[in-house]
GROMACS .gro file of N, CA, C and O in nm:
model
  256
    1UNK      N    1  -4.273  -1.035  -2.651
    1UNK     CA    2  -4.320  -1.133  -2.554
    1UNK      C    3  -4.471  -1.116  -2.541
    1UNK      O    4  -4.510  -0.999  -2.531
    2UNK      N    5  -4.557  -1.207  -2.538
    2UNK     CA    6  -4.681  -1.249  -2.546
    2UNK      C    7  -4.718  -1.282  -2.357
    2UNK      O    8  -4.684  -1.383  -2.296
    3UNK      N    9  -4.769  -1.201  -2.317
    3UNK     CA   10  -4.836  -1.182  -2.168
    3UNK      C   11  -4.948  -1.228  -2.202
    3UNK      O   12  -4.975  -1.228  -2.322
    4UNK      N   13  -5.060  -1.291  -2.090
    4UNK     CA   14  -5.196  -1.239  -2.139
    4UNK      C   15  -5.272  -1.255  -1.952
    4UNK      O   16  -5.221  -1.300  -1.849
    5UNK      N   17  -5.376  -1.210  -1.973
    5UNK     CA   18  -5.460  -1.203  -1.800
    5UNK      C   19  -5.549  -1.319  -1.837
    5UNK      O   20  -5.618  -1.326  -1.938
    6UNK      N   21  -5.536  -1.429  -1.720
    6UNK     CA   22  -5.681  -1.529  -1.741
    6UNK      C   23  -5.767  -1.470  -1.660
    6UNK      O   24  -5.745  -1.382  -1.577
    7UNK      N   25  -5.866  -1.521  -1.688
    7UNK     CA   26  -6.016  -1.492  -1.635
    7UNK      C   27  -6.083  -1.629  -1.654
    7UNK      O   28  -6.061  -1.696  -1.755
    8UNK      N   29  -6.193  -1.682  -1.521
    8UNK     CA   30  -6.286  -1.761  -1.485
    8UNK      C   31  -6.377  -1.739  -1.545
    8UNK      O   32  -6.449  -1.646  -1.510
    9UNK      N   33  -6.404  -1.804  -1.643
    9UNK     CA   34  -6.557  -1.824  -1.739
    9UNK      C   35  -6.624  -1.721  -1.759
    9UNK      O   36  -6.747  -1.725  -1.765
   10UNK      N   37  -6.573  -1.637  -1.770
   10UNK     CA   38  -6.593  -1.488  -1.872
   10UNK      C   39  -6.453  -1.385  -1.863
   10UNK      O   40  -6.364  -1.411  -1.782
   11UNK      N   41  -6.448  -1.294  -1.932
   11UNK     CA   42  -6.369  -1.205  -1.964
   11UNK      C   43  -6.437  -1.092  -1.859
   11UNK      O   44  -6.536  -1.032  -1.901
   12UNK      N   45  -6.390  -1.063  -1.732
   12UNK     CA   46  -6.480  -0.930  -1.677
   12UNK      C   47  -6.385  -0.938  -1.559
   12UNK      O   48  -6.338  -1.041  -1.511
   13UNK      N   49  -6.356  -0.764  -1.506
   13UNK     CA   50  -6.267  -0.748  -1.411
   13UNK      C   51  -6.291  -0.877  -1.290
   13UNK      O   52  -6.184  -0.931  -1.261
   14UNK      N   53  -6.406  -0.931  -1.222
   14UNK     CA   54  -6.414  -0.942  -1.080
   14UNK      C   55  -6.347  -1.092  -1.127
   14UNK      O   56  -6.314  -1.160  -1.029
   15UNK      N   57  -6.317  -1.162  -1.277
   15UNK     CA   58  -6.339  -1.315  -1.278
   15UNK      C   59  -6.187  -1.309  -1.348
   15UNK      O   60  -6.161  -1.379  -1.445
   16UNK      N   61  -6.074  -1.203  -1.276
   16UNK     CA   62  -5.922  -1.234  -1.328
   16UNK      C   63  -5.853  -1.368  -1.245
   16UNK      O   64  -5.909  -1.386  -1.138
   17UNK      N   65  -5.800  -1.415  -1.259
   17UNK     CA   66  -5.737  -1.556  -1.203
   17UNK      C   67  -5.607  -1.488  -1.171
   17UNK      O   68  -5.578  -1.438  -1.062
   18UNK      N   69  -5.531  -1.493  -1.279
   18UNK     CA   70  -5.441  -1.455  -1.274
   18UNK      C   71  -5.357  -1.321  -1.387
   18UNK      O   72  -5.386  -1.330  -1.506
   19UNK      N   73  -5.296  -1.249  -1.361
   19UNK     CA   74  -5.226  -1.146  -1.501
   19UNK      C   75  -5.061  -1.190  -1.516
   19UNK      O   76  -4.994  -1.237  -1.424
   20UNK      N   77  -5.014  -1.163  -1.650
   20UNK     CA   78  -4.886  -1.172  -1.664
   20UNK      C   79  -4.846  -1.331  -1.698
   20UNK      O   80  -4.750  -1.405  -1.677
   21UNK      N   81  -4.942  -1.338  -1.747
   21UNK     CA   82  -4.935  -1.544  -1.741
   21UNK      C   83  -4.874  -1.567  -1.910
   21UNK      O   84  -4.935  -1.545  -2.015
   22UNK      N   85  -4.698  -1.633  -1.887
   22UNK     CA   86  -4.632  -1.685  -1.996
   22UNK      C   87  -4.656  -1.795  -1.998
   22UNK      O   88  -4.574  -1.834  -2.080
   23UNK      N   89  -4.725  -1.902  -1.958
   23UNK     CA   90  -4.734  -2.028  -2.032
   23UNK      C   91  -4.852  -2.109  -1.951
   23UNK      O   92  -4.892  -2.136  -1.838
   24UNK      N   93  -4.880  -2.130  -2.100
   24UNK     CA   94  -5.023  -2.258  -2.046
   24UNK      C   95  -5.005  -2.356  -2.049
   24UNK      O   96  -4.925  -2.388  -2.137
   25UNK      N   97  -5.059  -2.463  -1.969
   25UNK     CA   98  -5.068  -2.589  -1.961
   25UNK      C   99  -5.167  -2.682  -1.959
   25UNK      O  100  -5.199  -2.692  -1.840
   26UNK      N  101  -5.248  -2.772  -2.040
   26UNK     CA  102  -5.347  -2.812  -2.036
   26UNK      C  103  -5.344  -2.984  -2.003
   26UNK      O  104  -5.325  -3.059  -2.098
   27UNK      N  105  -5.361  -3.032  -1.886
   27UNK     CA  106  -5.252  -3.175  -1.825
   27UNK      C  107  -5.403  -3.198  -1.736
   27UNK      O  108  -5.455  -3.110  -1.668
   28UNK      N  109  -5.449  -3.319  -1.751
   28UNK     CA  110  -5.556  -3.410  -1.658
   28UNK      C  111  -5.665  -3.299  -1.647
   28UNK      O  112  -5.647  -3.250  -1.536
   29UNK      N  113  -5.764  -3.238  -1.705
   29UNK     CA  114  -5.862  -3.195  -1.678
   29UNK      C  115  -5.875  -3.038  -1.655
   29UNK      O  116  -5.967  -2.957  -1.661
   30UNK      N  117  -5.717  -3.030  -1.620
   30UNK     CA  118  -5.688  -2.883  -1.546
   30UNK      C  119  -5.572  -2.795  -1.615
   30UNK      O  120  -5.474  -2.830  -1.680
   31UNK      N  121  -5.615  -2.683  -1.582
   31UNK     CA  122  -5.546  -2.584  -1.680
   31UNK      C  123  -5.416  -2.522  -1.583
   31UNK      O  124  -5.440  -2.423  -1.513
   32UNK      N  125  -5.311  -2.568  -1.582
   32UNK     CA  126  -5.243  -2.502  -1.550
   32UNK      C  127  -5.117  -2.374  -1.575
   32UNK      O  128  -5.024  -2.402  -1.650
   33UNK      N  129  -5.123  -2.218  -1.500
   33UNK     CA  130  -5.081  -2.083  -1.536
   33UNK      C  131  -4.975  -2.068  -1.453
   33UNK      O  132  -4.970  -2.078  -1.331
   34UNK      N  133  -4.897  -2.045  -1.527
   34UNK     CA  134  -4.770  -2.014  -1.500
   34UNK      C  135  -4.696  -1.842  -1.515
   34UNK      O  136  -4.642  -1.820  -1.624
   35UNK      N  137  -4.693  -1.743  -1.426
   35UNK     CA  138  -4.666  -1.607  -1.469
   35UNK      C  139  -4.539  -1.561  -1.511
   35UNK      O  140  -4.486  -1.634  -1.594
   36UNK      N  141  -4.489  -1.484  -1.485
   36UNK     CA  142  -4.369  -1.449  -1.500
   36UNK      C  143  -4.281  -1.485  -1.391
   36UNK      O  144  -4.191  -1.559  -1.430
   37UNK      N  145  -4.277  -1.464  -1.291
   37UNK     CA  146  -4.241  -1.515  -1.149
   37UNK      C  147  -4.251  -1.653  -1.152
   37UNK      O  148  -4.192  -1.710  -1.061
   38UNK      N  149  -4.300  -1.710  -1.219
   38UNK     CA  150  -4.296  -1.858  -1.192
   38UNK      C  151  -4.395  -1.893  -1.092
   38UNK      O  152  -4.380  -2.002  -1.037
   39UNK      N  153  -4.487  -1.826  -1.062
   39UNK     CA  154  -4.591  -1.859  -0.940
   39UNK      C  155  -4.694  -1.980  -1.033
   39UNK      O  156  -4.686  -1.983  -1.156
   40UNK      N  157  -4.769  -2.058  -0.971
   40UNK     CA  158  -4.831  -2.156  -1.067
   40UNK      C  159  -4.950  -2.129  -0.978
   40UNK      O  160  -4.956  -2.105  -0.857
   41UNK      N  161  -5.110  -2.146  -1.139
   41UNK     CA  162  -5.204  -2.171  -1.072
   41UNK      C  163  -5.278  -2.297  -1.125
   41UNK      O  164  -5.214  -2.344  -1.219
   42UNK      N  165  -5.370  -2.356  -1.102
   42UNK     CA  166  -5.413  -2.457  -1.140
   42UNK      C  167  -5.588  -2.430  -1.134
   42UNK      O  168  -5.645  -2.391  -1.032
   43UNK      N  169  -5.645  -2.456  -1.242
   43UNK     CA  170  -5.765  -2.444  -1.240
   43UNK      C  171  -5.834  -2.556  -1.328
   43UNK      O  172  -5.808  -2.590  -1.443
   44UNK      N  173  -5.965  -2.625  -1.206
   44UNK     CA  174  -6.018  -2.790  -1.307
   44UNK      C  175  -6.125  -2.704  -1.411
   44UNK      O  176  -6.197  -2.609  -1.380
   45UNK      N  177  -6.108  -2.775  -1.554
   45UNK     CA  178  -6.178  -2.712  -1.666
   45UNK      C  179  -6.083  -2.723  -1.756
   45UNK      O  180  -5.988  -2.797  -1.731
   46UNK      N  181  -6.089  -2.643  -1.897
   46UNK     CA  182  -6.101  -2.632  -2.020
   46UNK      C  183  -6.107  -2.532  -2.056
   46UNK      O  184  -6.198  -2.457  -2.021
   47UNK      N  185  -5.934  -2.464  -2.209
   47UNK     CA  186  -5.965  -2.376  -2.222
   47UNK      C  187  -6.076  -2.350  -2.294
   47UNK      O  188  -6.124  -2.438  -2.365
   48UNK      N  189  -6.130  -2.224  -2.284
   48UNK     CA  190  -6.267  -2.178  -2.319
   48UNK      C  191  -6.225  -2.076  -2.469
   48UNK      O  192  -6.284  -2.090  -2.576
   49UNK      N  193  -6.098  -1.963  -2.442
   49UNK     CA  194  -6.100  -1.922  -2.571
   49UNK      C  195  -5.975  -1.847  -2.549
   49UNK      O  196  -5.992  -1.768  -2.456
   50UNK      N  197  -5.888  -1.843  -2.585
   50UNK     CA  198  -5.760  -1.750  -2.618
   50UNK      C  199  -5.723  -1.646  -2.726
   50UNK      O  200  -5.723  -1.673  -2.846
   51UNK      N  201  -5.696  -1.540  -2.679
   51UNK     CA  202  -5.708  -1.455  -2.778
   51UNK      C  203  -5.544  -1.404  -2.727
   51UNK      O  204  -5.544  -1.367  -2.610
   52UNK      N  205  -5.429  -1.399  -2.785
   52UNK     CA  206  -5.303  -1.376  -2.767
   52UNK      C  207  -5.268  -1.250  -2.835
   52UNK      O  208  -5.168  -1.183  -2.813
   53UNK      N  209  -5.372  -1.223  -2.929
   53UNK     CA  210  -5.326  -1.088  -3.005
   53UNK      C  211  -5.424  -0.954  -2.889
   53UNK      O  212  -5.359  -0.850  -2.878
   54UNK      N  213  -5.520  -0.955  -2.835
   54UNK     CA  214  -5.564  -0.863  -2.724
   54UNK      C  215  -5.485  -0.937  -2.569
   54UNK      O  216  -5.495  -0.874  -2.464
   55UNK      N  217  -5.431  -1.034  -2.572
   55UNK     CA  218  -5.361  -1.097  -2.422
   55UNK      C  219  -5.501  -1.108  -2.319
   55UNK      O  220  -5.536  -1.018  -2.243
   56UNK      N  221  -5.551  -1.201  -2.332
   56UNK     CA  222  -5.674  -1.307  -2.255
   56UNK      C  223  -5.683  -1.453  -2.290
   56UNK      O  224  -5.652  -1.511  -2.394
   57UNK      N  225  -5.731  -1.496  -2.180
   57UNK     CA  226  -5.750  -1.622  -2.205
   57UNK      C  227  -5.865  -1.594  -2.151
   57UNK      O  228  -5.890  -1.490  -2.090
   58UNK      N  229  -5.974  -1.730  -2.181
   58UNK     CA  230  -6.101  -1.728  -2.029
   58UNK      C  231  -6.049  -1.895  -2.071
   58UNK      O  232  -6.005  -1.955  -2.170
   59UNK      N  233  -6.093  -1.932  -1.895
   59UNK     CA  234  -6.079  -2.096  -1.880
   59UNK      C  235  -6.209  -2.099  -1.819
   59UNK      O  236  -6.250  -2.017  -1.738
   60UNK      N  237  -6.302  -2.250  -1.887
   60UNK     CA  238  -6.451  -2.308  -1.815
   60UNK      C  239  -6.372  -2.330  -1.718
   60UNK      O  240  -6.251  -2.347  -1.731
   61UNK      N  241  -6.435  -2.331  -1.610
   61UNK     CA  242  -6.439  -2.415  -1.470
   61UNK      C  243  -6.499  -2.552  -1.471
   61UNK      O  244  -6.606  -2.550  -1.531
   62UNK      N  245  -6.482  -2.616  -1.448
   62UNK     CA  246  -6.519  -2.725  -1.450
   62UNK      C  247  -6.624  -2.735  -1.346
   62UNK      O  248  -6.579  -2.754  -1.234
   63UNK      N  249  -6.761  -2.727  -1.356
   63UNK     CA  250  -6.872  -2.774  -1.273
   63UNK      C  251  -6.889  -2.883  -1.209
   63UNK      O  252  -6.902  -2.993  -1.263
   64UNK      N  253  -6.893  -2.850  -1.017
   64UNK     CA  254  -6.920  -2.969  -0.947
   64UNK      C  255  -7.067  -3.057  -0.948
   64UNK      O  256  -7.078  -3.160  -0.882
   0.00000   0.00000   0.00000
């Protein structure tokens, strides 16, 4: 099973979103994370870069 931790527009402890996240969703602008629990997050932006073999994602934020 393929886990991975997102992070807010860089890869660095303070910018984790969420950990334990099985499925991505990329629907109207916004990235939506889904964990193991089924908890959902939603973040406006674009993934930025996924790496599934170290388990990260980073997602842009989408700038107001």
């Amino acid at each position: 099973m393929c886990l991975s931790t997102v992070y807010r527009n860089r890869k660095a402890p303070e910018a984790v979103v969420m950990q334990n996240v099985m499925r991505l969703e990329c629907k109207d602008g916004c990235v939506i994370l889904t964990d193991l629990l089924e908890r959902q997050v939603a973040i406006e932006g674009e993934l930025q870069e996924a790496n599934l073999v170290d388990g990260f994602v980073v997602v842009r934020e989408r700038e107001a």
